PDB file of C-alpha atoms in Angstrom:
ATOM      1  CA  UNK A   1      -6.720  45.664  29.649  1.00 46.00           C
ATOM      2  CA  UNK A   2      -4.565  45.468  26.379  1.00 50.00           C
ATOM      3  CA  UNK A   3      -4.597  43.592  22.903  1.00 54.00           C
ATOM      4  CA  UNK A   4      -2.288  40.886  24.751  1.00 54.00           C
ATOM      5  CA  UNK A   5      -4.918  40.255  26.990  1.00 54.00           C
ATOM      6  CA  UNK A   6      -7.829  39.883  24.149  1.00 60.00           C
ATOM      7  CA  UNK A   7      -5.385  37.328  22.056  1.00 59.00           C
ATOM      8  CA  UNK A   8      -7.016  33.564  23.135  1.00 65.00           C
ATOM      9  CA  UNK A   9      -4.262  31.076  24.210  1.00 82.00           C
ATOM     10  CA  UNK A  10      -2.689  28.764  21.773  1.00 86.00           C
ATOM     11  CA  UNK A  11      -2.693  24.997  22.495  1.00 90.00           C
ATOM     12  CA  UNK A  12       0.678  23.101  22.357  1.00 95.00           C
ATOM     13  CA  UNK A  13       0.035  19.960  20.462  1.00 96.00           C
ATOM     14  CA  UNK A  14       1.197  16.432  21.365  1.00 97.00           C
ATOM     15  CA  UNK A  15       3.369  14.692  18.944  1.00 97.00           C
ATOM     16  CA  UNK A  16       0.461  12.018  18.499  1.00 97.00           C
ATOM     17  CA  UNK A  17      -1.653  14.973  17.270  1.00 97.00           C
ATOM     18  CA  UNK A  18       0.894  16.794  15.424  1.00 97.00           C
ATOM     19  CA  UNK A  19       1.343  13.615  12.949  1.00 97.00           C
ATOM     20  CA  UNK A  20      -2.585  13.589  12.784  1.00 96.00           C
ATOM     21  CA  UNK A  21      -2.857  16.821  11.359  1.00 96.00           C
ATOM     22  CA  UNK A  22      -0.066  16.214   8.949  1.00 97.00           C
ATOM     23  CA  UNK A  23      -1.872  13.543   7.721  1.00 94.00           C
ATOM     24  CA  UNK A  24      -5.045  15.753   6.466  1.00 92.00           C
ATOM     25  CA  UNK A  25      -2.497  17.671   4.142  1.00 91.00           C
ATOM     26  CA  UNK A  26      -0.309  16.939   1.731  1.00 88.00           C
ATOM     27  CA  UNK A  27       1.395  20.375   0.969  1.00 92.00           C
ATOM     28  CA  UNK A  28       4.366  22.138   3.635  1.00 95.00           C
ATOM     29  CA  UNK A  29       6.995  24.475   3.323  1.00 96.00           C
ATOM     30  CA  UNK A  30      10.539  23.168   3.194  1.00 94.00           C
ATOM     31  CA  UNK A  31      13.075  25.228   5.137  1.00 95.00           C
ATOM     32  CA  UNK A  32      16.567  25.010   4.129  1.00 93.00           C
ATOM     33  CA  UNK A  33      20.275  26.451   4.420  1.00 89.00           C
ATOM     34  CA  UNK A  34      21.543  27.028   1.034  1.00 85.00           C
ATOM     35  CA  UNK A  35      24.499  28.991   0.381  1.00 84.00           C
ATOM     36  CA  UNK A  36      24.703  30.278   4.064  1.00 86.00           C
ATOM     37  CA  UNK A  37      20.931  31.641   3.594  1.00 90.00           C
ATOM     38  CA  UNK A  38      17.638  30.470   4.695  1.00 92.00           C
ATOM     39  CA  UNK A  39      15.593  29.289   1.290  1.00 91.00           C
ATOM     40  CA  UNK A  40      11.687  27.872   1.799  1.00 93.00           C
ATOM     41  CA  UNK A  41      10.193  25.616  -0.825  1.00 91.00           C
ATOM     42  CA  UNK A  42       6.601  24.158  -1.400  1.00 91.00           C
ATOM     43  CA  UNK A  43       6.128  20.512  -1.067  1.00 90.00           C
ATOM     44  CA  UNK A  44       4.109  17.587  -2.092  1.00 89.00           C
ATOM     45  CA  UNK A  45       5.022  15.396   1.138  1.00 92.00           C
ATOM     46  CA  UNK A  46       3.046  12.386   2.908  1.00 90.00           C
ATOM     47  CA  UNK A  47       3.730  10.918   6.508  1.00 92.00           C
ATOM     48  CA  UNK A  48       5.073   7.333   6.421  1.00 87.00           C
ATOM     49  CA  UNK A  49       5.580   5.714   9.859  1.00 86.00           C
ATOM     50  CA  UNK A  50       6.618   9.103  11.446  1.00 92.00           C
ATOM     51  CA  UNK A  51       8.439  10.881   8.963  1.00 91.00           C
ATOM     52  CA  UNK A  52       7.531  12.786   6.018  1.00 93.00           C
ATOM     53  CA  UNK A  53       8.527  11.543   2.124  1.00 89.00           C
ATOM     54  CA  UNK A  54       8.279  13.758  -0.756  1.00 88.00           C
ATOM     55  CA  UNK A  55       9.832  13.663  -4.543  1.00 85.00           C
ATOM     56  CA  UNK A  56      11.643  16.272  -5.800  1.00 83.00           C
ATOM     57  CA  UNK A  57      13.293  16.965  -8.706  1.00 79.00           C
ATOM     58  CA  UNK A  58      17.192  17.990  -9.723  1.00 78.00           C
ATOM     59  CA  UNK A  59      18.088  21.222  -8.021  1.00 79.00           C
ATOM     60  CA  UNK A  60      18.940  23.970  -5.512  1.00 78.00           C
ATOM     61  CA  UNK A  61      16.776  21.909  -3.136  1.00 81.00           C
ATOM     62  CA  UNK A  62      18.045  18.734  -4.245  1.00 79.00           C
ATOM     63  CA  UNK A  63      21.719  19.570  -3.903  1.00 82.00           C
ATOM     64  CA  UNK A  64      21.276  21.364  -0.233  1.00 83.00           C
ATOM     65  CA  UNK A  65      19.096  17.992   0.549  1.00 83.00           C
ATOM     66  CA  UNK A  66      22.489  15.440  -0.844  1.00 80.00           C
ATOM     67  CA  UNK A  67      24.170  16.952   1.693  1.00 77.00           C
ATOM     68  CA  UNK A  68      22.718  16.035   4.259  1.00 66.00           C
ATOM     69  CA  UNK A  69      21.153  18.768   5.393  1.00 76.00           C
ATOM     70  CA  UNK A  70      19.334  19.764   8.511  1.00 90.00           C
ATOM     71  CA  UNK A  71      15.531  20.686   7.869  1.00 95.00           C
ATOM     72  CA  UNK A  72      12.274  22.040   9.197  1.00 96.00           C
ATOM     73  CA  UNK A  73       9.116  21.201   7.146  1.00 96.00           C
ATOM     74  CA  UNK A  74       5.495  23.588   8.378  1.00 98.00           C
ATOM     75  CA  UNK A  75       2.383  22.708   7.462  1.00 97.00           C
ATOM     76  CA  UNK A  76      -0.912  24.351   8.577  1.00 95.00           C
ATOM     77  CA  UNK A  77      -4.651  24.887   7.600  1.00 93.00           C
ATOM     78  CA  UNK A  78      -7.644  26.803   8.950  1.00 90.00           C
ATOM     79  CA  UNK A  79     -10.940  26.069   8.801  1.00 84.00           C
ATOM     80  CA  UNK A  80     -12.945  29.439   8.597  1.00 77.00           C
ATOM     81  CA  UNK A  81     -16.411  26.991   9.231  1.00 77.00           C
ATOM     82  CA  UNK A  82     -14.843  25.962  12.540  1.00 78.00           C
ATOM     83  CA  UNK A  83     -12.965  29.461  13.608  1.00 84.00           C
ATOM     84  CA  UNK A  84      -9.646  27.190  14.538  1.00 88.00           C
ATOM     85  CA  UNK A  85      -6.074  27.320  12.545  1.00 93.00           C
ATOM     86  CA  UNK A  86      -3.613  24.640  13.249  1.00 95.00           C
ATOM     87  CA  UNK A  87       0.295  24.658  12.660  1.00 96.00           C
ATOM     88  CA  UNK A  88       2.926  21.980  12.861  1.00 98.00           C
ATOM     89  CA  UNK A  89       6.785  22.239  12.296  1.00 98.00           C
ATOM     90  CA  UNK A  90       9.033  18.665  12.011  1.00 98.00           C
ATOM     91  CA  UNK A  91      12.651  19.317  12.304  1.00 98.00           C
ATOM     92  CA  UNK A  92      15.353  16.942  11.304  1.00 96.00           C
ATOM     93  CA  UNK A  93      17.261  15.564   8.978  1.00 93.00           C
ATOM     94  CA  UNK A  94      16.442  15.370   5.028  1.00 91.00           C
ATOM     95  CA  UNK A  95      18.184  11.917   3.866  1.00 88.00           C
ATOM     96  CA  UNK A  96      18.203  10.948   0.348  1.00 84.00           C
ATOM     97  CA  UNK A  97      16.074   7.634   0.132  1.00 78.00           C
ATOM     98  CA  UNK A  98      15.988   4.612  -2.477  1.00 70.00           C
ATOM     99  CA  UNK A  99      12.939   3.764  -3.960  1.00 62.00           C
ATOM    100  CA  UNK A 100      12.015   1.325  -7.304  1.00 55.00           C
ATOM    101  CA  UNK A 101       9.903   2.737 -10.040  1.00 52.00           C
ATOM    102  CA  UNK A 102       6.866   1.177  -9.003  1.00 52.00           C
ATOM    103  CA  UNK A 103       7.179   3.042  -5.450  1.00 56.00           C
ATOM    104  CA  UNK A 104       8.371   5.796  -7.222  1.00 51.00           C
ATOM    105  CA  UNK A 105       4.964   6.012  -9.611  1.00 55.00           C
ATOM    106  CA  UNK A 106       2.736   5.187  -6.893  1.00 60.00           C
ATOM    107  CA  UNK A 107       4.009   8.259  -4.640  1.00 58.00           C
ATOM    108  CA  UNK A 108       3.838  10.502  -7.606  1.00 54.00           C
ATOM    109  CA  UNK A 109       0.350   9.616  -7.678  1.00 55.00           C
ATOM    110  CA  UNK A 110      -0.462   9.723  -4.320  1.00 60.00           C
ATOM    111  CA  UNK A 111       1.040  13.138  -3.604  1.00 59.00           C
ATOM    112  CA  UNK A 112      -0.252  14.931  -6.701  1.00 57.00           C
ATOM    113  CA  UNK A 113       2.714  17.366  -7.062  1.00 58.00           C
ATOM    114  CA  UNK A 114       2.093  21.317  -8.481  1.00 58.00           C
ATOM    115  CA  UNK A 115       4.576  20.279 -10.991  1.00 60.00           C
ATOM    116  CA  UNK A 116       5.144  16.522 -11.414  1.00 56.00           C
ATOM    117  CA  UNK A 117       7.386  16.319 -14.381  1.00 59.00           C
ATOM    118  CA  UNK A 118      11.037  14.853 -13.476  1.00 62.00           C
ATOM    119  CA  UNK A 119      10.537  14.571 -10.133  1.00 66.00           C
ATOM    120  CA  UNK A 120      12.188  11.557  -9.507  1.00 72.00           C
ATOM    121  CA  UNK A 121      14.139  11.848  -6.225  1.00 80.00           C
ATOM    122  CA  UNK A 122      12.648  10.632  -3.024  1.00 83.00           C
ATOM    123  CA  UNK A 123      13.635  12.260   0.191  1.00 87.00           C
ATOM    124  CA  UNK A 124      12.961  11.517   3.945  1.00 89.00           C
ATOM    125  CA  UNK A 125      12.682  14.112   6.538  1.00 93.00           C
ATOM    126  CA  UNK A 126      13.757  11.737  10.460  1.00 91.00           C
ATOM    127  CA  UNK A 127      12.749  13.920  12.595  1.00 96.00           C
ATOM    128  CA  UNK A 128      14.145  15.164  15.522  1.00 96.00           C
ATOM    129  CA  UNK A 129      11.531  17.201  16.642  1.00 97.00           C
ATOM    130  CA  UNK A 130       7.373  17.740  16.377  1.00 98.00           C
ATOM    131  CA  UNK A 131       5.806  20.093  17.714  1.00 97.00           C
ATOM    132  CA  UNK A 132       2.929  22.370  17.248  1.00 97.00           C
ATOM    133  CA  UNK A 133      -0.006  24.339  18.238  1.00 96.00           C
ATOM    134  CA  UNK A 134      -3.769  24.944  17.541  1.00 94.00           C
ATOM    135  CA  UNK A 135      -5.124  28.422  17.798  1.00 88.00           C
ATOM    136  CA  UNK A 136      -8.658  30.006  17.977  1.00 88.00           C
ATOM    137  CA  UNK A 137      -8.899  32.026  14.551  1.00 82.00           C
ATOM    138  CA  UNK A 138     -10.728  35.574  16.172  1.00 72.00           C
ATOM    139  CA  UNK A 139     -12.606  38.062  13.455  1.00 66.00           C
ATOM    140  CA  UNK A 140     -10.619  40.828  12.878  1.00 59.00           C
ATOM    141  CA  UNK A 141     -12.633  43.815  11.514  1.00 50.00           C
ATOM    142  CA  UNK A 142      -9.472  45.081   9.872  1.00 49.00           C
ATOM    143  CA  UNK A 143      -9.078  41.586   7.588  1.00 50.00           C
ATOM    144  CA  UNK A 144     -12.839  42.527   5.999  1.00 53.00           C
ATOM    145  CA  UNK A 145     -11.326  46.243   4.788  1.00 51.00           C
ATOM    146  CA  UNK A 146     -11.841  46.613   1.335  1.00 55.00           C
ATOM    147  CA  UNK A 147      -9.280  47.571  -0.570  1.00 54.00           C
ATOM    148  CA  UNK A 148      -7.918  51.059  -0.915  1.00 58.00           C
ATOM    149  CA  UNK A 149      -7.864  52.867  -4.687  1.00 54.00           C
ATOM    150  CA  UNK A 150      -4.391  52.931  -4.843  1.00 50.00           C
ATOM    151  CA  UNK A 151      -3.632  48.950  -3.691  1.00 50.00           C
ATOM    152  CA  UNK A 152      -6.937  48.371  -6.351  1.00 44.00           C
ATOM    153  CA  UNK A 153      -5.296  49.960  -9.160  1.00 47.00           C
ATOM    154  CA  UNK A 154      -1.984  48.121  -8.436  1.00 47.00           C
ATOM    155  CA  UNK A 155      -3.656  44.944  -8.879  1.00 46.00           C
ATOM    156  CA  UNK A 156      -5.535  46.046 -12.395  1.00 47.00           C
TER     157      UNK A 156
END
C-alpha cells in the first residue's frame, strides 16, 4: 500500500456550501492576467447576493480589473482544533461597480482592509463558477521538524 492510498479523500463542495464558507472570511487571493502573466493579490472581499465585492485602490490590479478582466478569487482556512481545511475558488468576471460614499465608507468598514488608505474603487467578481472542497488535515511528523542550523541562522 502507498502514500496515495494513506491520503483521506477530499469532499467536493456544493455551491450552497462554497458561499457559506466564504462568508466566515473576509480575506482571498485575487488571480489575474496582467501583462500576459499570472499576478495574485490579497483581498479584503465580502459576499453580496452571490458574488464577492471588494475596494481597491489605483493600480496594476485596478487597471487589469477596468478591463474587464476574467478572474479567480481562493479563499481557505483550517481549523487545527477540528483537524479539517477548507478551500473555495469563484471564477468570473471582475466588473467595475458604482457605489456612493456612504456605501463606499460602510464597506471600508466592514471589510477592514490591510491597508485602507485610498481605496476607493469597488469591484464585483459575477461568477461563473464555485466550486470547492473540504479536506481532512492528517499530522504529518515532518511539519513538527525543528528547524535545521543553517535555515535558523538564515532567519537571525
Amino acid at each position: 500500500m502507498g502514500d496515495k492510498d494513506l491520503a483521506p479523500e477530499a469532499e467536493e463542495l456544493d455551491a450552497e456550501e462554497c458561499w457559506r464558507l466564504l462568508r466566515e472570511t473576509t480575506v482571498g487571493r485575487l488571480g489575474v492576467t496582467a501583462g500576459g502573466r499570472p499576478d495574485i493579490f490579497p483581498v479584503n472581499y465580502r459576499v453580496e447576493d452571490n458574488t464577492l465585492v471588494f475596494l481597491t485602490a489605483a493600480g496594476t490590479k485596478t487597471r487589469v480589473l477596468e478591463d474587464d478582466a476574467a478572474v479567480a478569487l481562493e479563499a481557505d482556512a483550517v481549523s487545527a482544533e477540528f483537524g479539517m481545511a477548507w478551500s473555495v475558488v469563484v471564477k468570473g468576471q471582475a466588473l467595475a461597480a458604482t457605489a456612493t460614499n456612504q456605501s463606499l465608507d460602510a464597506m471600508s468598514r466592514a471589510l477592514f482592509p490591510w491597508q485602507g488608505a485610498g481605496k476607493d474603487r469597488l469591484f464585483r467578481i459575477a461568477p461563473d463558477s464555485v466550486t470547492g472542497r473540504r479536506y481532512a488535515v492528517t499530522p504529518d511528523i515532518r511539519w513538527k521538524a525543528g528547524i535545521d542550523d543553517a535555515t535558523r541562522a538564515g532567519m537571525e
